[in-house]
Amino acid sequence: MKDLWDKRFSSDEYIYGIEPNEFFKSQLDKLTPGRLLLLGEGEGRNAVYAAGLGWKVDAVDFSQSGKIKAERLAAKKKVTINYIVHDLSDYQPEPESYDAAGLFFLHLEEDLRKKVHKKAIDALKKGGRLIMEAFEKEQLKYDSGGPKNLSLLYSLEDIAEDFIDLDFEYFAKEIVELNEGKGHRGKASVIRFTGIKV
């Protein structure tokens, strides 16, 4: 899997564009900058946007190619991000250290998904926000991106169960029009979620 993503990210083109995820931007713009954790950050578009707002960003992904492109984008935008190359299966973020955490189109097998989601919750300070967007199971009907394996797509029940300990602020299944580079383009079935650690 790592080799697949390294290869995918090795082109000069940013597969998902250089602009932040729309839902992430809408949620982050409401918050006072602090410390932010982004898991499965890929080519760095969300990390660079957040850094531009004054967030101190830790971005984690197992792709070295992703890191190179993220740091290139950060340099172009004249911001600094801390990009850590690490497999999420054994990455351990600092507990209760982040004001916000983001997970965007991070599709994992069920056991690993639950572990990573718990790590994201544990990393938040009290009052910290978790923001995520992921493809919902009906995404199989669309060709706008995402896994073609049903077990890697999420249901509302999956997300509700994983984040039950948070105070739900925004939680919806939506049909949206994605325009994120060539990787995510067109009509899509997504789950958007924001929760607060209490």
CSV table of C-alpha atoms in Angstrom, one decimal:
chain,number,residue,atom,x,y,z
A,1,MET,CA,0.0,0.0,0.0
A,2,LYS,CA,2.8,2.4,0.9
A,3,ASP,CA,4.5,1.8,-2.5
A,4,LEU,CA,1.2,2.4,-4.3
A,5,TRP,CA,0.8,5.9,-2.6
A,6,ASP,CA,4.5,6.7,-3.1
A,7,LYS,CA,4.0,6.0,-6.8
A,8,ARG,CA,0.8,8.0,-7.0
A,9,PHE,CA,2.3,11.0,-5.3
A,10,SER,CA,5.5,10.9,-7.3
A,11,SER,CA,4.2,12.9,-10.2
A,12,ASP,CA,4.6,16.7,-10.3
A,13,GLU,CA,0.8,17.1,-10.3
A,14,TYR,CA,-1.0,17.4,-7.0
A,15,ILE,CA,-3.5,14.5,-7.3
A,16,TYR,CA,-6.1,16.2,-5.0
A,17,GLY,CA,-5.1,19.8,-5.9
A,18,ILE,CA,-3.4,22.4,-3.7
A,19,GLU,CA,-6.5,24.0,-2.2
A,20,PRO,CA,-7.8,22.7,1.2
A,21,ASN,CA,-10.7,20.4,1.5
A,22,GLU,CA,-13.9,22.5,1.5
A,23,PHE,CA,-15.4,21.1,4.6
A,24,PHE,CA,-12.1,21.3,6.5
A,25,LYS,CA,-11.8,25.0,5.5
A,26,SER,CA,-15.3,25.8,6.5
A,27,GLN,CA,-14.8,24.3,10.0
A,28,LEU,CA,-11.2,25.5,10.6
A,29,ASP,CA,-12.0,29.1,9.6
A,30,LYS,CA,-14.3,29.3,12.7
A,31,LEU,CA,-11.5,28.3,15.1
A,32,THR,CA,-8.7,30.1,16.9
A,33,PRO,CA,-5.4,28.8,15.6
A,34,GLY,CA,-3.6,26.4,18.0
A,35,ARG,CA,-2.0,23.0,17.5
A,36,LEU,CA,-3.4,20.8,14.7
A,37,LEU,CA,-2.9,17.1,13.9
A,38,LEU,CA,-3.6,15.8,10.4
A,39,LEU,CA,-3.5,12.0,9.9
A,40,GLY,CA,-3.1,10.6,6.4
A,41,GLU,CA,-2.2,14.1,5.1
A,42,GLY,CA,-0.9,13.0,1.7
A,43,GLU,CA,0.4,15.9,-0.4
A,44,GLY,CA,-0.2,18.6,2.3
A,45,ARG,CA,-3.0,20.8,1.0
A,46,ASN,CA,-4.8,21.0,4.3
A,47,ALA,CA,-1.6,21.3,6.4
A,48,VAL,CA,-0.4,24.2,4.3
A,49,TYR,CA,-3.7,26.0,4.4
A,50,ALA,CA,-3.9,25.6,8.2
A,51,ALA,CA,-0.3,26.8,8.7
A,52,GLY,CA,-1.2,29.9,6.6
A,53,LEU,CA,-3.8,30.7,9.3
A,54,GLY,CA,-1.3,30.4,12.1
A,55,TRP,CA,-1.9,26.8,13.2
A,56,LYS,CA,1.1,24.8,14.4
A,57,VAL,CA,0.7,21.7,12.2
A,58,ASP,CA,1.8,18.1,12.7
A,59,ALA,CA,1.0,16.2,9.5
A,60,VAL,CA,1.5,12.4,9.4
A,61,ASP,CA,1.5,10.0,6.4
A,62,PHE,CA,3.5,7.0,5.4
A,63,SER,CA,4.4,8.4,2.0
A,64,GLN,CA,7.8,10.0,1.5
A,65,SER,CA,6.7,11.3,-1.9
A,66,GLY,CA,3.7,12.9,-0.1
A,67,LYS,CA,6.1,14.7,2.3
A,68,ILE,CA,8.3,16.0,-0.5
A,69,LYS,CA,5.3,17.5,-2.3
A,70,ALA,CA,3.8,18.9,1.0
A,71,GLU,CA,7.1,20.6,1.9
A,72,ARG,CA,7.4,22.0,-1.7
A,73,LEU,CA,3.9,23.4,-1.4
A,74,ALA,CA,4.6,24.8,2.1
A,75,ALA,CA,7.8,26.6,0.7
A,76,LYS,CA,5.8,28.0,-2.2
A,77,LYS,CA,3.2,29.4,0.3
A,78,LYS,CA,6.0,30.5,2.7
A,79,VAL,CA,4.7,28.5,5.7
A,80,THR,CA,6.2,25.8,7.9
A,81,ILE,CA,4.6,22.4,8.6
A,82,ASN,CA,6.0,19.5,10.6
A,83,TYR,CA,5.5,16.5,8.3
A,84,ILE,CA,6.2,13.1,9.9
A,85,VAL,CA,6.6,10.0,7.7
A,86,HIS,CA,5.2,7.2,9.8
A,87,ASP,CA,2.7,4.3,9.4
A,88,LEU,CA,-0.5,5.1,11.2
A,89,SER,CA,-0.8,1.6,12.4
A,90,ASP,CA,1.9,2.2,15.0
A,91,TYR,CA,2.1,6.0,15.1
A,92,GLN,CA,1.3,7.4,18.5
A,93,PRO,CA,0.5,11.1,18.8
A,94,GLU,CA,1.0,13.0,22.0
A,95,PRO,CA,-2.1,12.5,24.2
A,96,GLU,CA,-4.2,15.6,25.0
A,97,SER,CA,-2.0,17.9,23.1
A,98,TYR,CA,-4.0,19.2,20.1
A,99,ASP,CA,-6.7,21.8,19.7
A,100,ALA,CA,-7.9,20.1,16.5
A,101,ALA,CA,-7.4,16.9,14.5
A,102,GLY,CA,-8.3,16.3,10.9
A,103,LEU,CA,-9.0,13.1,8.9
A,104,PHE,CA,-9.8,13.6,5.3
A,105,PHE,CA,-10.6,10.7,3.0
A,106,LEU,CA,-8.5,8.4,5.1
A,107,HIS,CA,-10.0,4.9,4.3
A,108,LEU,CA,-8.8,2.0,6.4
A,109,GLU,CA,-9.8,-1.5,7.2
A,110,GLU,CA,-12.2,-1.7,10.2
A,111,ASP,CA,-9.7,-2.7,12.9
A,112,LEU,CA,-7.2,-0.1,11.9
A,113,ARG,CA,-9.8,2.6,11.3
A,114,LYS,CA,-11.1,2.1,14.9
A,115,LYS,CA,-7.5,2.3,16.3
A,116,VAL,CA,-6.6,5.4,14.3
A,117,HIS,CA,-9.9,7.2,15.2
A,118,LYS,CA,-9.2,6.5,18.9
A,119,LYS,CA,-5.7,7.8,18.6
A,120,ALA,CA,-7.1,11.0,17.1
A,121,ILE,CA,-9.6,11.4,20.0
A,122,ASP,CA,-6.9,10.7,22.6
A,123,ALA,CA,-4.6,13.3,21.0
A,124,LEU,CA,-7.1,16.1,21.5
A,125,LYS,CA,-7.2,18.4,24.5
A,126,LYS,CA,-10.5,18.8,26.3
A,127,GLY,CA,-12.6,21.1,24.1
A,128,GLY,CA,-10.6,20.2,21.0
A,129,ARG,CA,-12.3,19.5,17.8
A,130,LEU,CA,-12.1,16.5,15.4
A,131,ILE,CA,-13.0,17.3,11.8
A,132,MET,CA,-13.4,14.6,9.2
A,133,GLU,CA,-14.8,13.9,5.8
A,134,ALA,CA,-14.8,10.4,4.2
A,135,PHE,CA,-16.6,8.6,1.4
A,136,GLU,CA,-19.9,6.9,2.5
A,137,LYS,CA,-20.7,3.4,1.3
A,138,GLU,CA,-23.0,4.7,-1.5
A,139,GLN,CA,-19.8,6.2,-3.1
A,140,LEU,CA,-19.6,2.9,-5.1
A,141,LYS,CA,-22.3,4.4,-7.3
A,142,TYR,CA,-20.1,7.3,-8.3
A,143,ASP,CA,-16.8,7.7,-10.2
A,144,SER,CA,-15.5,10.8,-8.4
A,145,GLY,CA,-12.8,9.0,-6.4
A,146,GLY,CA,-12.4,6.7,-3.3
A,147,PRO,CA,-11.9,3.0,-2.8
A,148,LYS,CA,-13.9,0.5,-4.9
A,149,ASN,CA,-14.0,-1.9,-1.9
A,150,LEU,CA,-17.1,-1.6,0.2
A,151,SER,CA,-15.3,-2.6,3.4
A,152,LEU,CA,-13.1,0.5,3.0
A,153,LEU,CA,-16.1,2.9,2.7
A,154,TYR,CA,-17.9,4.1,5.9
A,155,SER,CA,-21.4,4.2,7.1
A,156,LEU,CA,-23.0,6.8,9.5
A,157,GLU,CA,-23.1,4.0,12.1
A,158,ASP,CA,-19.4,3.4,11.8
A,159,ILE,CA,-18.6,7.1,12.4
A,160,ALA,CA,-21.2,7.4,15.2
A,161,GLU,CA,-19.7,4.4,17.0
A,162,ASP,CA,-16.1,5.4,16.6
A,163,PHE,CA,-16.7,8.9,17.9
A,164,ILE,CA,-19.5,8.3,20.4
A,165,ASP,CA,-17.4,9.8,23.2
A,166,LEU,CA,-17.3,13.2,21.4
A,167,ASP,CA,-20.0,15.9,21.6
A,168,PHE,CA,-21.4,15.8,18.0
A,169,GLU,CA,-21.4,19.3,16.5
A,170,TYR,CA,-21.9,18.4,12.8
A,171,PHE,CA,-22.8,15.0,11.5
A,172,ALA,CA,-24.3,14.3,8.1
A,173,LYS,CA,-24.3,12.1,5.0
A,174,GLU,CA,-24.3,14.4,2.0
A,175,ILE,CA,-24.2,14.2,-1.8
A,176,VAL,CA,-21.7,16.9,-2.8
A,177,GLU,CA,-19.9,18.0,-5.9
A,178,LEU,CA,-16.1,17.5,-5.3
A,179,ASN,CA,-13.5,19.5,-7.2
A,180,GLU,CA,-10.2,18.4,-5.6
A,181,GLY,CA,-7.7,18.0,-8.4
A,182,LYS,CA,-8.2,15.1,-10.7
A,183,GLY,CA,-8.4,12.6,-7.8
A,184,HIS,CA,-11.7,13.8,-6.4
A,185,ARG,CA,-14.0,15.3,-9.1
A,186,GLY,CA,-17.7,15.1,-9.5
A,187,LYS,CA,-20.8,14.0,-7.5
A,188,ALA,CA,-19.9,12.1,-4.4
A,189,SER,CA,-21.5,10.5,-1.3
A,190,VAL,CA,-19.7,11.7,1.8
A,191,ILE,CA,-19.9,11.7,5.6
A,192,ARG,CA,-19.0,15.0,7.2
A,193,PHE,CA,-18.4,15.1,10.9
A,194,THR,CA,-17.2,17.6,13.6
A,195,GLY,CA,-17.1,16.6,17.2
A,196,ILE,CA,-15.8,18.2,20.4
A,197,LYS,CA,-13.9,16.4,23.1
A,198,VAL,CA,-15.6,16.8,26.5
